[in-house]
mmCIF file of N, CA and C in Angstrom:
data_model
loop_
_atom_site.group_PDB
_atom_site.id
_atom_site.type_symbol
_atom_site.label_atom_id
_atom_site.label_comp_id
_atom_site.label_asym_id
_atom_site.label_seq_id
_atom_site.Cartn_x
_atom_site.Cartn_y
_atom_site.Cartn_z
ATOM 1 N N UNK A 104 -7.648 40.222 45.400
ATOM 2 C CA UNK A 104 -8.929 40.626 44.845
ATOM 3 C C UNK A 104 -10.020 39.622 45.232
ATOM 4 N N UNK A 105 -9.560 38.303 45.177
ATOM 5 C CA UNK A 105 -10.898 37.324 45.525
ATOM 6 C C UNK A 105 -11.288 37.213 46.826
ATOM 7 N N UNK A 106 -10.007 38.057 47.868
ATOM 8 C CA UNK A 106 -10.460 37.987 49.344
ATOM 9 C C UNK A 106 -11.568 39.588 49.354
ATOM 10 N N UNK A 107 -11.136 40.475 48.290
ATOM 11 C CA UNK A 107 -11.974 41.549 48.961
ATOM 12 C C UNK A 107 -13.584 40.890 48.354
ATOM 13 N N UNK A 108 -13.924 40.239 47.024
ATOM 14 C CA UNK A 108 -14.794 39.743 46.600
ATOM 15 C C UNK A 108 -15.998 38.809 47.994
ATOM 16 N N UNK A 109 -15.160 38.276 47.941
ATOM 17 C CA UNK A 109 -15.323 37.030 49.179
ATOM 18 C C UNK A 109 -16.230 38.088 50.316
ATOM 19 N N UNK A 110 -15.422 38.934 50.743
ATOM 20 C CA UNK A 110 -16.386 39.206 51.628
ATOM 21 C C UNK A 110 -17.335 40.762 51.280
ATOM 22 N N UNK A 111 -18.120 40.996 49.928
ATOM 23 C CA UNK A 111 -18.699 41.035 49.309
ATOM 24 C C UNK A 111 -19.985 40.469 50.113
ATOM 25 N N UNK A 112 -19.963 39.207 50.019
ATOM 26 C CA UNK A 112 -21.031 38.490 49.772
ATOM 27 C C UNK A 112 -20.715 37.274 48.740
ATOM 28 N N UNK A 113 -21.753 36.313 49.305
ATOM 29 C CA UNK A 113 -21.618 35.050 48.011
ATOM 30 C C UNK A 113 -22.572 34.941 46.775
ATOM 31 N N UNK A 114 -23.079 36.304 45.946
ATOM 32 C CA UNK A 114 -23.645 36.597 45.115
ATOM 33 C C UNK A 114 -21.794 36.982 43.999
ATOM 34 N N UNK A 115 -21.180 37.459 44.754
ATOM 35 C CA UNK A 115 -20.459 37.615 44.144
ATOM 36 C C UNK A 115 -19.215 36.682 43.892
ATOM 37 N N UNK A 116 -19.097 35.480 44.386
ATOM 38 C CA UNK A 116 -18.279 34.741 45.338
ATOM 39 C C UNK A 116 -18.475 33.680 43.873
ATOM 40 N N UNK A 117 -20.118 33.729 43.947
ATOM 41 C CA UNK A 117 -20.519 32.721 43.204
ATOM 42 C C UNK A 117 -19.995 32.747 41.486
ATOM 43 N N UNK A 118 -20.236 34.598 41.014
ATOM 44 C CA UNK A 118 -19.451 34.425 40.021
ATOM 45 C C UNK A 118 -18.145 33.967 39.688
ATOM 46 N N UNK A 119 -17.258 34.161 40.602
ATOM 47 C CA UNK A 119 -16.027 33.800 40.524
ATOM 48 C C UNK A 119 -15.686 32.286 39.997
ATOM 49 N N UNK A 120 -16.905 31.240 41.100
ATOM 50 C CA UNK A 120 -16.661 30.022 40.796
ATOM 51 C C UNK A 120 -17.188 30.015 39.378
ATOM 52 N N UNK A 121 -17.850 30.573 39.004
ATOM 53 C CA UNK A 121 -18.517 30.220 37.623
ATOM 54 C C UNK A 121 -16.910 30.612 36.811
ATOM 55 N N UNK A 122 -16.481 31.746 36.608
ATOM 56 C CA UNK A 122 -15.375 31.909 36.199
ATOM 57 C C UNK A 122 -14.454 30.994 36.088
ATOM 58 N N UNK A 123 -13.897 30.472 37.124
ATOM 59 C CA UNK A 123 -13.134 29.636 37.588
ATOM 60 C C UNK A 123 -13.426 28.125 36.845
ATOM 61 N N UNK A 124 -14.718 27.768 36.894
ATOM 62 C CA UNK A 124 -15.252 26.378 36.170
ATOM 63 C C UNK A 124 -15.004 26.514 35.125
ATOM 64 N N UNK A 125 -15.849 27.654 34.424
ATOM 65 C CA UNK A 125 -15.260 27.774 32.627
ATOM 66 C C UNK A 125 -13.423 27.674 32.185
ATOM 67 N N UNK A 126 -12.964 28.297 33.040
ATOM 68 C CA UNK A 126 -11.824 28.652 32.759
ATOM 69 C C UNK A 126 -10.867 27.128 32.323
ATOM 70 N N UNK A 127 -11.201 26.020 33.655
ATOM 71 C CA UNK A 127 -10.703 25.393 33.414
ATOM 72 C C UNK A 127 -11.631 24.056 32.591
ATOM 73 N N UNK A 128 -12.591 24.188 32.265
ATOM 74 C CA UNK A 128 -12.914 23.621 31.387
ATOM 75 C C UNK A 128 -12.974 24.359 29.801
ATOM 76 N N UNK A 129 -12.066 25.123 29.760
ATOM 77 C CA UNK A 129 -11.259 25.575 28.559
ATOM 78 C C UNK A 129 -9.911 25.227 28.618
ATOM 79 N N UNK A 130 -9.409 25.274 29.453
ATOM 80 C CA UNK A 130 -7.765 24.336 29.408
ATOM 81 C C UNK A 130 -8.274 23.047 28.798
ATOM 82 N N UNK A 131 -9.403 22.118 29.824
ATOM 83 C CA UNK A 131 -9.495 20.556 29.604
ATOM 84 C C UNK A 131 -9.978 20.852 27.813
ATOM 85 N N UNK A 132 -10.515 21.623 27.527
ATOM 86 C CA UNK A 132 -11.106 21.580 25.776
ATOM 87 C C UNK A 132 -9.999 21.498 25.410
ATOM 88 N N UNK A 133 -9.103 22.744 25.756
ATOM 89 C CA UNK A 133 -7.420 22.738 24.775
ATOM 90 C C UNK A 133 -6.959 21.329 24.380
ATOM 91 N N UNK A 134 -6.719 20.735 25.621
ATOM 92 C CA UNK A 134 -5.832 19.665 25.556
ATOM 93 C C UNK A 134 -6.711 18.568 24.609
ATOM 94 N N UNK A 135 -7.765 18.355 25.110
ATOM 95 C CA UNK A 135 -8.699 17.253 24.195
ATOM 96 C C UNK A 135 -8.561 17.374 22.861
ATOM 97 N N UNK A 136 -8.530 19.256 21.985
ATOM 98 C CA UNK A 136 -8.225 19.784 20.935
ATOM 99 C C UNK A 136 -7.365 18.983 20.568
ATOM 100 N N UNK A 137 -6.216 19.411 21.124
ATOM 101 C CA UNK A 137 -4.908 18.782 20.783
ATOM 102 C C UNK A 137 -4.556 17.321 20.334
ATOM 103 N N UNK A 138 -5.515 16.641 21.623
ATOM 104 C CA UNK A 138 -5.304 15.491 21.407
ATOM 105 C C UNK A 138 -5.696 14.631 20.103
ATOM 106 N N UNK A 139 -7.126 15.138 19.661
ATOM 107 C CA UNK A 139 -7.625 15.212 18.703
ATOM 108 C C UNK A 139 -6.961 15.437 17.217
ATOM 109 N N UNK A 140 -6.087 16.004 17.397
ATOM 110 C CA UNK A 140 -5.041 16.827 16.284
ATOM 111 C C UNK A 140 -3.975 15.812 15.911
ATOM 112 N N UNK A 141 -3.915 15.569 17.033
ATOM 113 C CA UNK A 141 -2.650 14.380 16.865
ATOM 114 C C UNK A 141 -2.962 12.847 16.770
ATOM 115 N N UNK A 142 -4.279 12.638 17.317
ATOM 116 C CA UNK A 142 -4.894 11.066 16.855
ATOM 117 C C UNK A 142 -5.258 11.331 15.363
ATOM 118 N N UNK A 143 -5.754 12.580 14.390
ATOM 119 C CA UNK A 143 -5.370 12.370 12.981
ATOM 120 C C UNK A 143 -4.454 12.639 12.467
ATOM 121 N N UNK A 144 -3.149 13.067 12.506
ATOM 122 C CA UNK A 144 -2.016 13.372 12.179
ATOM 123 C C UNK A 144 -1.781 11.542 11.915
ATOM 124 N N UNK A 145 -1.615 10.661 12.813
ATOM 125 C CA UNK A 145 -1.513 9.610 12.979
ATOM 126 C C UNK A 145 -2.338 8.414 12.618
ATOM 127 N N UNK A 146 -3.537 9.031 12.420
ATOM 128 C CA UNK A 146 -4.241 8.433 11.105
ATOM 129 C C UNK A 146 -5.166 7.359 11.955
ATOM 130 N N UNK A 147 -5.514 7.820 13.153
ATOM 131 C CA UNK A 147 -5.747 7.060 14.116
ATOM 132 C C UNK A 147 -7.428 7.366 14.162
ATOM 133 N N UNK A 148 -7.546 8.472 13.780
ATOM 134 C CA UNK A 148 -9.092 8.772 13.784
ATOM 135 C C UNK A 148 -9.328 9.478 11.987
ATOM 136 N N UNK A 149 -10.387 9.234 11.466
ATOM 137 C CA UNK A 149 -10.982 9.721 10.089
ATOM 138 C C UNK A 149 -11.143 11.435 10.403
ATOM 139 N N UNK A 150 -11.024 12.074 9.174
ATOM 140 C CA UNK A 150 -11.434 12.986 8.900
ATOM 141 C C UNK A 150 -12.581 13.463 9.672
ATOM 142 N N UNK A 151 -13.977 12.897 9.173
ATOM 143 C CA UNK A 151 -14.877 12.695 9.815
ATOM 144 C C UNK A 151 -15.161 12.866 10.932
ATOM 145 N N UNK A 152 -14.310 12.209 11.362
ATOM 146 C CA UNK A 152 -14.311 11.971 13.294
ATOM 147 C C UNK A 152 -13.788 13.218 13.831
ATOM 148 N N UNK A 153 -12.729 13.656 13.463
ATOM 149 C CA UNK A 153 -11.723 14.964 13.857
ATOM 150 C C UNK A 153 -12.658 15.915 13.509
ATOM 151 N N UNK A 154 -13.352 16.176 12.537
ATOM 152 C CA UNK A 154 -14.436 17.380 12.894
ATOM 153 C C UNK A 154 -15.603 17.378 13.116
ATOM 154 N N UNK A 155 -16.074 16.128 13.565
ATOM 155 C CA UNK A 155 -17.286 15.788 15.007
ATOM 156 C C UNK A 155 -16.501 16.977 16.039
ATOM 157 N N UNK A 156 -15.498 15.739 16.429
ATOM 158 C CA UNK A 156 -14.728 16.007 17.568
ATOM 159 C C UNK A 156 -14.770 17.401 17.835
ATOM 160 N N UNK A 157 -14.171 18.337 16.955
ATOM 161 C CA UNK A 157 -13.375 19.623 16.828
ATOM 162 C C UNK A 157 -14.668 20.384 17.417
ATOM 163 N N UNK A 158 -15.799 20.091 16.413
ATOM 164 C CA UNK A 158 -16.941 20.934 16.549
ATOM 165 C C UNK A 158 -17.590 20.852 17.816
ATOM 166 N N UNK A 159 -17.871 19.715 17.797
ATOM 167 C CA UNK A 159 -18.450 19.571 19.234
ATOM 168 C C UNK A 159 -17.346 20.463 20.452
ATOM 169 N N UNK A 160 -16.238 20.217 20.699
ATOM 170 C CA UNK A 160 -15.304 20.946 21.647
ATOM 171 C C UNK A 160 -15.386 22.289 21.459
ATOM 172 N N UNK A 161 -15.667 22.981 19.867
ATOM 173 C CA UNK A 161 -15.779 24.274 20.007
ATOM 174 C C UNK A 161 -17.100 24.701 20.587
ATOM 175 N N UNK A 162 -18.052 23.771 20.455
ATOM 176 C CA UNK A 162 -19.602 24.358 20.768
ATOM 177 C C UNK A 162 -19.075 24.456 22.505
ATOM 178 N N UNK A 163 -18.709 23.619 22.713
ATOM 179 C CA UNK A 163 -18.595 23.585 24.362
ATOM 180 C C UNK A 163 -17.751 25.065 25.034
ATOM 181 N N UNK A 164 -16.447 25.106 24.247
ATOM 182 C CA UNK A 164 -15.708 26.138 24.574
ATOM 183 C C UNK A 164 -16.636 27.172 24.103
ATOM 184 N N UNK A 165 -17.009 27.559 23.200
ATOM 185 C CA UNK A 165 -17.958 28.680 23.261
ATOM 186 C C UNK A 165 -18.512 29.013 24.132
ATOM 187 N N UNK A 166 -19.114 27.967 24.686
ATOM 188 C CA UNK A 166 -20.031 28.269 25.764
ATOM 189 C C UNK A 166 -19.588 28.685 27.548
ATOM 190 N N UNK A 167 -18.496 28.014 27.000
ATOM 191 C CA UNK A 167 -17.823 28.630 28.341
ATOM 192 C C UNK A 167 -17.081 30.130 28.400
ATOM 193 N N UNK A 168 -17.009 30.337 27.331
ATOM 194 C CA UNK A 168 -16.314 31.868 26.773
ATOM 195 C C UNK A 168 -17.229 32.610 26.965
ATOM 196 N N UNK A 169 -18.464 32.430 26.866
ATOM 197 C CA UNK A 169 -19.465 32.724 27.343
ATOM 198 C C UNK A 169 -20.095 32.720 28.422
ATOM 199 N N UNK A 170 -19.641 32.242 29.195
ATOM 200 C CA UNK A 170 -19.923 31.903 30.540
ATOM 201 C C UNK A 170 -19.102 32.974 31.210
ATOM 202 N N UNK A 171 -17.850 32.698 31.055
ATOM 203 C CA UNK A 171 -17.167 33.993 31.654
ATOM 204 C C UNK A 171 -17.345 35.204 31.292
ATOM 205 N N UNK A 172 -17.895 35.703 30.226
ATOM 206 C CA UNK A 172 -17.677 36.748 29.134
ATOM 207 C C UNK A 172 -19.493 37.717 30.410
ATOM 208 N N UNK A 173 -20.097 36.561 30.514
ATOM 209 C CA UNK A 173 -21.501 37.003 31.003
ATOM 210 C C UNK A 173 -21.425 37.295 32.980
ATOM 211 N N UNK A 174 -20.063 36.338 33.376
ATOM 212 C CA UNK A 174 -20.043 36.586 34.903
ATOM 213 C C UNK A 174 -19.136 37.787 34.836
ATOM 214 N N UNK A 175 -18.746 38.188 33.860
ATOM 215 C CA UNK A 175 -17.616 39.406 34.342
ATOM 216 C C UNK A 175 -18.358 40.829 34.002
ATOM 217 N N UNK A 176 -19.639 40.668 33.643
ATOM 218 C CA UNK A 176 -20.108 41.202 32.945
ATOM 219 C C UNK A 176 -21.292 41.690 34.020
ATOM 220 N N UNK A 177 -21.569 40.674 34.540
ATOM 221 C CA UNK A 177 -22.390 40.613 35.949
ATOM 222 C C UNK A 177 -21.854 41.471 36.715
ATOM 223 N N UNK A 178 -20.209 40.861 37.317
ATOM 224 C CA UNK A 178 -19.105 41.202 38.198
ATOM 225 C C UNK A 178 -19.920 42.700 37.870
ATOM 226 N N UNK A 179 -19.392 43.377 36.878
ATOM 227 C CA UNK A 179 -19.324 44.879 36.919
ATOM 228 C C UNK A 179 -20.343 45.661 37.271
ATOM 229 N N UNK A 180 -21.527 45.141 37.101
ATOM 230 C CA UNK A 180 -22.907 45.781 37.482
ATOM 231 C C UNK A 180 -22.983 45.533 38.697
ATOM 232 N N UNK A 181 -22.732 44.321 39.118
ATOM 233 C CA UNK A 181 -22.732 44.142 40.868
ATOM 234 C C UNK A 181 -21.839 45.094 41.583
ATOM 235 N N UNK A 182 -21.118 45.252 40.954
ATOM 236 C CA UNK A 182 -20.159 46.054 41.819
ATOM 237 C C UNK A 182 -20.140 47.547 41.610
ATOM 238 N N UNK A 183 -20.891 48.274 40.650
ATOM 239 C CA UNK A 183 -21.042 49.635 40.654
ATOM 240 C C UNK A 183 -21.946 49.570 41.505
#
């Protein structure tokens, strides 16, 4: 699919990378999540801190859920 995209054009090429960026800067949120989870389990970070942390990572992942949610969204109009 990304080879028939590809030669499309790089209007369309471009969403993909956008896709592709969010995507994995939603894995890197996961893991930070996580990590986060387990530095207070361990008492290593305050309350406090863990839902800075949390929040801030969700504002970010939002935004990337959003990011994809808006290139696939693109994708489809470009392509009718």
């Amino acid at each position: 699919l990304r080879r028939e995209i590809e030669a499309t054009g790089g209007r369309h090429l471009e969403r993909i990378r956008q896709i592709e960026t969010a995507e994995t800067e939603i894995e890197t949120l996961d893991r930070d999540i996580q990590r986060v989870e387990i530095r207070f389990r361990r008492k290593e970070i305050s309350a406090e801190a863990r839902r800075r942390l949390l929040d801030e990572y969700n504002r970010i992942k939002n935004r990337a859920e959003n990011t994809i949610a808006e290139a696939l969204l693109r994708l489809r109009e470009e392509i009718r």
